[in-house]
XYZ file of C-alpha atoms in Angstrom:
498
model
C 9.655 99.501 115.802
C 11.001 102.704 117.460
C 10.306 106.034 115.841
C 12.836 108.544 114.554
C 12.849 110.338 117.915
C 14.676 107.382 119.428
C 17.819 108.336 117.457
C 18.181 111.777 119.093
C 20.317 114.389 117.385
C 21.106 113.607 113.749
C 24.342 114.280 111.900
C 24.331 116.301 108.718
C 24.761 113.084 106.727
C 21.797 111.435 108.477
C 19.608 114.448 107.759
C 20.544 114.200 104.108
C 19.643 110.516 104.141
C 16.182 111.323 105.597
C 15.645 113.850 102.833
C 16.572 111.431 100.069
C 15.570 107.846 100.795
C 11.738 108.396 101.043
C 11.705 109.654 97.449
C 14.271 107.127 96.141
C 17.112 109.618 95.626
C 20.749 108.679 95.578
C 22.336 110.139 98.717
C 25.916 110.951 97.686
C 28.054 112.337 100.480
C 31.296 112.446 98.505
C 32.934 115.789 97.903
C 33.681 114.967 94.247
C 31.512 112.063 93.148
C 32.970 112.012 89.649
C 36.512 111.513 90.948
C 37.901 108.537 92.839
C 37.884 110.160 96.284
C 39.351 108.764 99.485
C 36.976 106.932 101.732
C 35.230 109.007 104.373
C 36.777 109.915 107.680
C 35.081 108.804 110.907
C 35.293 112.291 112.425
C 33.456 113.979 109.561
C 29.902 114.868 110.616
C 29.010 115.287 106.982
C 29.592 111.582 106.222
C 28.801 109.767 109.494
C 25.590 107.700 109.490
C 24.609 105.330 112.240
C 24.012 101.749 111.120
C 20.880 101.582 113.257
C 19.343 104.412 111.285
C 19.947 102.630 107.969
C 18.441 99.435 109.426
C 15.424 101.435 110.658
C 14.967 102.965 107.204
C 15.287 99.580 105.451
C 12.617 98.162 107.721
C 10.167 100.739 106.469
C 10.913 103.904 108.456
C 7.728 105.577 109.642
C 4.784 107.470 108.196
C 6.871 110.601 107.612
C 9.908 108.799 106.239
C 8.644 105.631 104.447
C 10.981 103.357 102.513
C 10.846 103.992 98.789
C 10.481 101.036 96.410
C 14.022 101.745 95.153
C 15.388 101.020 98.577
C 18.364 102.873 100.043
C 21.230 104.322 97.962
C 24.106 105.913 99.794
C 27.635 106.766 98.605
C 30.591 107.997 100.591
C 29.268 107.433 104.135
C 30.994 106.350 107.354
C 28.639 103.724 108.767
C 28.939 103.781 112.509
C 28.240 100.508 114.323
C 27.214 97.107 113.034
C 24.699 97.151 110.206
C 22.327 94.369 111.245
C 19.577 93.436 108.825
C 19.321 89.815 109.847
C 15.989 88.325 108.858
C 14.922 91.534 107.030
C 12.377 90.910 104.220
C 11.643 94.148 102.390
C 12.786 92.950 98.974
C 14.252 96.434 98.366
C 17.718 97.365 97.100
C 20.554 98.069 99.514
C 23.251 100.095 97.758
C 26.014 101.430 99.971
C 28.902 102.377 97.707
C 32.258 103.889 98.670
C 31.350 103.619 102.343
C 33.398 102.630 105.372
C 32.146 99.910 107.723
C 34.355 99.733 110.822
C 32.013 97.099 112.246
C 30.252 94.086 110.812
C 27.656 94.037 108.073
C 25.076 91.371 108.894
C 22.542 90.315 106.238
C 21.832 86.769 107.405
C 18.578 85.367 106.022
C 17.641 88.772 104.630
C 15.446 89.066 101.545
C 16.524 92.005 99.386
C 16.366 93.287 95.856
C 19.957 94.043 94.898
C 22.938 94.504 97.191
C 25.809 96.768 96.201
C 28.847 97.492 98.344
C 31.016 98.563 95.419
C 34.018 100.648 96.429
C 33.295 100.152 100.149
C 35.648 98.994 102.876
C 34.448 96.421 105.387
C 36.855 96.216 108.339
C 35.170 93.233 109.993
C 33.579 91.393 107.114
C 30.206 90.621 105.600
C 27.919 87.979 107.122
C 25.125 87.120 104.677
C 24.482 83.424 105.176
C 21.101 82.437 103.770
C 20.539 85.852 102.169
C 18.212 86.016 99.165
C 18.293 88.698 96.476
C 16.098 89.102 93.436
C 18.923 90.745 91.499
C 22.690 91.212 91.621
C 25.204 91.423 94.422
C 28.041 93.846 93.724
C 31.276 93.631 95.695
C 33.414 95.265 93.035
C 35.371 98.263 91.837
C 37.456 98.930 94.931
C 35.395 96.875 97.389
C 37.735 95.867 100.230
C 36.846 93.325 102.912
C 39.357 92.954 105.722
C 37.406 90.120 107.232
C 35.465 87.112 105.939
C 32.750 87.511 103.346
C 30.273 84.765 104.180
C 27.557 83.909 101.690
C 26.876 80.310 102.662
C 23.546 79.101 101.367
C 22.699 82.456 99.845
C 20.396 82.670 96.801
C 21.329 85.410 94.334
C 18.930 86.001 91.446
C 21.464 87.797 89.243
C 25.224 88.020 89.169
C 27.770 87.959 91.983
C 30.230 90.556 90.773
C 33.573 90.881 92.547
C 35.407 92.488 89.629
C 38.376 94.512 90.953
C 37.321 93.755 94.525
C 39.766 92.873 97.299
C 39.210 90.173 99.894
C 41.580 89.654 102.810
C 41.050 87.052 105.505
C 42.868 86.067 108.665
C 45.189 83.060 108.512
C 43.340 79.741 107.946
C 40.076 81.582 107.265
C 38.151 81.685 103.985
C 38.157 85.134 102.464
C 35.074 84.414 100.347
C 33.010 81.636 101.875
C 30.042 80.745 99.669
C 29.352 77.036 100.106
C 25.976 75.908 98.738
C 25.295 79.269 97.201
C 22.825 79.512 94.340
C 23.479 82.117 91.662
C 21.189 82.704 88.736
C 23.753 84.584 86.661
C 27.538 84.802 86.523
C 30.218 84.839 89.202
C 32.845 87.464 88.328
C 36.172 87.211 90.123
C 38.007 88.897 87.260
C 39.956 91.951 86.128
C 41.909 92.804 89.244
C 39.887 90.842 91.802
C 42.378 90.030 94.567
C 41.790 87.383 97.213
C 44.174 86.610 100.055
C 42.716 83.477 101.608
C 40.496 80.744 100.256
C 37.590 81.140 97.877
C 35.079 78.450 98.813
C 32.255 77.599 96.425
C 31.614 74.015 97.546
C 28.353 72.646 96.151
C 27.621 76.004 94.573
C 25.056 76.292 91.776
C 26.021 78.847 89.141
C 23.620 79.433 86.312
C 26.137 81.307 84.151
C 29.921 81.553 83.918
C 32.652 81.613 86.533
C 35.098 84.239 85.294
C 38.486 84.338 87.016
C 40.376 85.987 84.149
C 42.781 88.527 85.534
C 42.016 87.620 89.138
C 44.625 86.991 91.821
C 44.122 84.186 94.317
C 46.646 83.512 97.053
C 46.277 80.869 99.745
C 49.732 79.301 100.219
C 49.643 75.856 101.814
C 45.838 75.819 101.408
C 43.103 75.627 98.788
C 43.015 78.906 96.938
C 39.945 78.133 94.829
C 37.661 75.376 96.038
C 34.917 74.341 93.636
C 34.304 70.879 95.035
C 30.884 69.513 93.891
C 30.003 72.860 92.314
C 27.655 72.897 89.322
C 28.482 75.525 86.735
C 26.079 75.779 83.793
C 28.359 78.075 81.807
C 32.116 78.329 81.254
C 35.006 78.595 83.697
C 37.369 81.305 82.461
C 40.949 81.202 83.740
C 42.964 83.314 81.344
C 44.913 86.528 81.018
C 46.921 87.672 84.025
C 45.208 85.349 86.425
C 47.489 84.311 89.285
C 46.870 81.270 91.502
C 49.009 80.516 94.555
C 47.609 77.485 96.298
C 45.448 74.575 95.270
C 42.638 74.514 92.697
C 40.111 71.876 93.725
C 37.452 70.742 91.239
C 36.681 67.406 92.860
C 33.181 66.271 91.913
C 32.395 69.514 90.064
C 30.240 69.659 86.944
C 31.169 72.304 84.384
C 29.744 72.954 80.935
C 32.997 74.263 79.395
C 36.558 75.195 80.401
C 38.335 78.135 78.779
C 41.782 78.391 80.333
C 45.401 79.117 79.540
C 48.423 77.030 80.604
C 49.996 80.076 82.225
C 47.024 80.151 84.664
C 47.261 76.516 85.742
C 48.183 75.819 89.361
C 51.656 74.603 90.225
C 52.616 70.968 90.436
C 50.653 68.980 93.059
C 48.209 71.865 93.432
C 45.295 70.527 91.341
C 42.503 68.080 92.095
C 40.141 66.897 89.369
C 38.810 63.572 90.615
C 35.219 63.030 89.431
C 35.159 66.455 87.780
C 32.957 66.345 84.681
C 33.113 68.951 81.950
C 31.614 69.084 78.498
C 34.251 70.735 76.295
C 37.140 73.176 76.021
C 36.268 76.515 74.434
C 38.143 79.457 73.001
C 41.867 79.010 72.623
C 41.661 76.115 75.055
C 39.884 74.104 72.361
C 43.199 74.014 70.480
C 44.984 72.191 73.265
C 46.588 68.893 72.354
C 46.776 65.727 74.377
C 50.373 66.598 75.294
C 49.320 69.922 76.834
C 46.348 68.480 78.711
C 48.403 65.615 80.050
C 50.714 68.222 81.583
C 47.601 69.719 83.150
C 46.576 66.362 84.670
C 50.144 65.746 85.858
C 49.745 68.679 88.286
C 47.230 66.733 90.412
C 47.915 66.070 94.060
C 47.058 62.489 95.008
C 48.995 59.844 96.868
C 47.497 57.156 94.654
C 46.638 57.227 90.966
C 43.107 58.385 90.016
C 42.102 57.234 86.508
C 38.801 59.165 86.215
C 40.331 62.538 85.212
C 42.079 60.772 82.285
C 38.863 59.007 81.256
C 36.996 62.335 81.362
C 39.657 64.062 79.291
C 39.496 61.269 76.705
C 35.711 61.565 76.514
C 35.934 65.310 75.891
C 38.635 64.913 73.212
C 36.571 62.229 71.498
C 33.399 64.350 71.547
C 35.387 67.248 70.120
C 36.539 65.003 67.271
C 40.145 64.654 68.492
C 40.216 60.851 68.514
C 43.984 60.539 68.303
C 44.374 62.783 71.342
C 41.753 60.693 73.173
C 43.698 57.492 72.532
C 46.946 59.136 73.643
C 45.310 60.140 76.946
C 43.959 56.606 77.484
C 47.397 55.128 76.704
C 49.068 57.305 79.357
C 46.229 56.531 81.795
C 46.717 52.760 81.312
C 50.482 53.068 81.716
C 50.161 55.069 84.973
C 47.411 52.831 86.329
C 49.488 49.669 85.818
C 52.510 51.336 87.407
C 50.372 52.233 90.430
C 49.185 48.616 90.727
C 52.722 47.309 90.489
C 53.831 49.622 93.250
C 51.321 47.964 95.567
C 52.558 44.423 94.762
C 55.473 42.600 96.269
C 58.151 40.107 95.312
C 57.641 37.704 92.426
C 54.133 39.000 91.729
C 55.487 42.499 91.176
C 58.112 41.128 88.750
C 55.437 39.188 86.868
C 53.208 42.254 86.585
C 56.141 44.289 85.328
C 56.992 41.728 82.675
C 53.362 41.401 81.610
C 52.775 45.128 81.388
C 56.041 45.660 79.521
C 55.097 43.000 76.995
C 51.559 44.286 76.526
C 52.802 47.823 75.993
C 55.524 46.720 73.583
C 53.320 44.366 71.582
C 49.969 46.183 71.524
C 50.300 49.595 73.211
C 47.750 48.339 75.736
C 45.391 47.719 72.833
C 45.237 51.446 72.049
C 47.803 51.584 69.254
C 46.721 49.298 66.393
C 49.756 49.978 64.241
C 51.979 48.766 67.048
C 50.032 45.491 66.994
C 50.499 45.266 63.224
C 54.203 45.858 63.700
C 54.280 43.007 66.198
C 52.680 40.654 63.671
C 55.328 41.623 61.127
C 58.143 41.031 63.637
C 56.694 37.631 64.603
C 56.370 36.719 60.905
C 60.028 37.617 60.323
C 61.150 35.616 63.340
C 59.111 32.639 62.144
C 60.615 32.997 58.657
C 64.120 32.901 60.144
C 63.373 29.742 62.109
C 61.753 27.891 59.228
C 64.453 29.014 56.820
C 66.966 27.349 59.130
C 64.807 24.201 59.287
C 64.691 24.177 55.458
C 68.427 24.668 55.117
C 68.962 21.832 57.623
C 66.995 19.551 55.253
C 64.220 18.893 57.778
C 61.187 20.221 55.953
C 58.983 17.737 54.138
C 55.941 17.950 51.806
C 52.827 17.788 53.907
C 50.918 15.274 51.790
C 50.860 11.439 52.065
C 50.845 11.016 48.285
C 54.289 12.614 47.931
C 55.697 11.083 51.111
C 54.858 7.615 49.731
C 56.054 8.357 46.210
C 59.187 6.686 44.750
C 60.727 10.063 44.030
C 60.569 11.139 47.656
C 61.838 7.804 48.940
C 64.745 7.960 46.500
C 66.171 11.106 48.139
C 65.861 10.051 51.779
C 69.490 8.958 52.004
C 70.707 12.400 50.895
C 71.919 15.046 53.356
C 69.099 17.496 52.516
C 66.293 15.421 50.921
C 63.820 18.305 50.736
C 66.125 20.465 48.652
C 67.114 17.566 46.379
C 63.484 16.628 45.810
C 62.390 20.245 45.213
C 65.107 20.710 42.564
C 64.183 17.537 40.741
C 61.154 16.088 39.042
C 58.303 16.287 40.130
C 59.406 18.766 42.901
C 59.751 21.629 40.462
C 56.010 21.406 39.881
C 55.158 21.465 43.590
C 54.557 24.548 45.812
C 57.912 26.288 46.070
C 59.048 26.839 49.632
C 59.464 30.493 50.644
C 60.548 31.222 54.228
C 58.946 34.706 54.388
C 55.643 33.455 53.075
C 55.757 30.397 55.342
C 56.390 32.607 58.422
C 53.460 34.869 57.560
C 51.246 31.835 56.843
C 51.963 30.372 60.297
C 51.674 33.609 62.320
C 48.729 35.414 60.685
C 45.536 33.346 61.041
C 43.567 35.038 58.244
C 46.306 34.391 55.672
C 46.371 31.235 53.513
C 49.362 31.438 51.201
C 49.504 27.691 50.662
C 52.915 27.336 52.334
C 51.783 25.761 55.584
C 49.517 23.343 53.732
C 52.380 22.286 51.435
C 55.287 21.986 53.857
C 55.803 20.880 57.465
C 58.813 20.396 59.745
C 60.000 16.775 59.870
C 60.844 15.602 63.401
C 63.636 13.379 62.130
C 66.271 15.819 63.363
C 66.818 18.550 65.952
C 65.927 21.440 63.661
C 62.784 19.670 62.554
C 61.730 19.257 66.170
C 62.481 22.935 66.802
C 60.391 23.839 63.781
C 57.461 21.643 64.893
C 57.434 23.266 68.375
C 57.940 26.737 66.886
C 54.955 26.330 64.551
C 52.649 25.826 67.554
C 54.195 28.667 69.480
C 53.956 31.117 66.555
C 50.401 30.099 65.781
C 49.300 30.714 69.362
C 51.105 34.076 69.491
C 49.619 34.973 66.109
C 46.076 34.264 67.301
C 46.570 36.279 70.481
C 48.102 39.305 68.741
C 45.513 39.141 65.922
C 42.690 39.185 68.493
C 44.254 42.267 70.088
C 44.568 43.843 66.653
C 40.859 43.244 65.940
C 39.920 44.726 69.297
C 42.134 47.748 68.657
C 40.635 48.314 65.190
C 37.185 48.060 66.704
C 38.056 50.763 69.237
C 39.502 52.816 66.398
C 36.337 52.840 64.296
C 33.524 52.498 66.827
C 31.386 55.628 67.384
C 32.105 55.717 71.116
């Protein structure tokens, strides 16, 4: 490694750096450090430091100017040239706050302690693919990147803090590109963080929270926040004044909790949640109802229907104890899924599917609304009662026992217009089971009922109404068994633990 002599004449700022970094001092070149001063000017000899000199110092310096264990700490410098620390492995901190970088900052595959570029402006971006840090990375409090920030495959031991940072990328370029990044702590894109371009965290591993509360993300006609296949051990926060222009993609992501606000949701057709798995809603989001969350799911952008997001939402509601909300979500899922299947069918088959789905929804609510099934049994019982009342009034109901049918009393009334009514009003009919149309209808339709009506009376096929009654009894019995089976299945889903 070249010695200090290779750098020739030093600027005043560089001399100050050489005085401070061997003993671990903060080298602050700002005129008023306590204020919020303007960034340094390139022509100012008191702030200009060559990037090669910083790289030389980070690589250990020399015997006279060795690198302190605290690393390098500079504020308010104009960094001339590209800062290239690719492959550097000192494990020391690199803190360059409120500095200007007119050229690239390259930290590819570097191994550092902490990295802080808070308040700095990077005109051509940060390239830190594969970088490893033992502690935090700070790109916050006025940090401004006018080129891509690339952290693909980086491993950050602490937090990635971009609070109140600003990221601006060229068209069709990711402003913050951090696919496959591993972060031991939190990712903070909150409280004034502004991103123009995509934030990519595909397959990221985040040990803490992802906080986007109060952040602004704008990528029109693109994916503003891409968390596809990310694994977040903590909570996603999307609250406050957060603004999102573009798509939010959570396809295949795994999240412990979601704490969001409806005002922060993406616009219609700007959300993807397929195969996203999350454990619960927290904070005020835990008070969301099925109606609100269904509006959330309705903002998804898919050409075909994807049932998994609805199943996942139902699981979460059920685990949170909101079983009614879970059933409502599954009901809507079933309705949309069947509509999607019908749209792919043609001709008579499509008509049949429509009729079948309409009937199943009307009768049983797709098996998810038990009281609708009970209502159907009541309606069927009333319809049966109406039919069998008409059969009775037509005189075509008869006692369903051979003893009575062969008795002299029954034979004596056979020539009458309505023999059943004449026999029931006489002796011994007054002592027999009295016919009741409502009870008879319920007895026929509901399998578990035995009111004695069906055992006592039966339609006589000696006339048209008797034939109708005989056929109707079979039809109502079959319908009753089918609807009762659906009722039992619905009740089972209502009371089962899962």
